[in-house]
Amino acid sequence: AQSVAQPEDQVNVAEGNPLTVKCTYSVSGNPYLFWYVQYPNRGLQFLLKYITGDNLVKGSYGFEAEFNKSQTSFHLKKPSALVSDSALYFCAVRVVTSGGSYIPTFGRGTSLIVHP
Amino acid sequence: NAGVTQTPKFQVLKTGQSMTLQCAQDMNHNSMYWYRQDPGMGLRLIYYSASEGTTDKGEVPNGYNVSRLNKREFSLRLESAAPSQTSVYFCASSPKSTGGLDTIYFGEGSWLTVV
């Protein structure tokens, strides 16, 4: 089955420290991977995506993600966390439906809490 | 530029009542989606419309119906609401009908409580 997993429900980090939010995937064929962020009481916003090319993808708000094919991972990273980064983060992977359409499937989300 | 607009934002229903969630996008996108978000479950796809005139079931379609009224509008209907349908509902859209590589744009959400 094609899916994405976020093994941590919550990540805690101190402001100024580096942060990592983990994501692993299982797909047949080439993986197309995404990260979205959700602030409280808001819809999801796109951060970045990996389609092909460089394994290090840069996105919005200083975030980046590293694609690792051998480990089937796509971890989200930021060198120096801000309190304002506190939010819910979703990893997503493109899957093919039984009808042949391509749609994103989301992980369960990881709550990032950045402490002052 | 409004993006994806959902109404209503909040709704309380009694078990067995029906209601329709409305969604409209002004970005000329081809594809539209309805997701529900529940604690610990992430986002689950209810229905999607790859292009105007088509709709398909997602992961959790039971108890719901959809209508792609035109290119802009995609509504979600609960015919007989159940407490299990208490959730936050998100409408979303993306530019193209194939490929699945597009960024998805989300509405602000509709909080539905069924008592």
GROMACS .gro file of C-alpha atoms in nm, chain A residues 38 42 44 88 90 108, chain B residues 35-39 41-44 86-90 111:
model
   21
   38GLN     CA    1  -0.130   2.410   0.981
   42ARG     CA    2  -0.649   2.756   0.998
   44LEU     CA    3  -0.307   2.382   0.567
   88LEU     CA    4   0.096   2.106   1.314
   90PHE     CA    5   0.183   1.720   0.771
  108ARG     CA    6  -0.133   1.193   1.075
  151TYR     CA    7  -1.110   1.631   0.358
  152ARG     CA    8  -1.204   1.572   0.717
  153GLN     CA    9  -0.961   1.619   1.004
  154ASP     CA   10  -0.993   1.426   1.327
  155PRO     CA   11  -0.752   1.415   1.622
  157MET     CA   12  -0.618   1.064   1.226
  158GLY     CA   13  -0.469   1.342   1.021
  159LEU     CA   14  -0.650   1.443   0.704
  160ARG     CA   15  -0.863   1.187   0.528
  202THR     CA   16  -1.840   1.547   1.405
  203SER     CA   17  -1.518   1.679   1.259
  204VAL     CA   18  -1.341   1.968   1.094
  205TYR     CA   19  -1.397   1.971   0.720
  206PHE     CA   20  -1.157   2.124   0.470
  227TRP     CA   21  -1.627   2.295   1.230
   0.00000   0.00000   0.00000
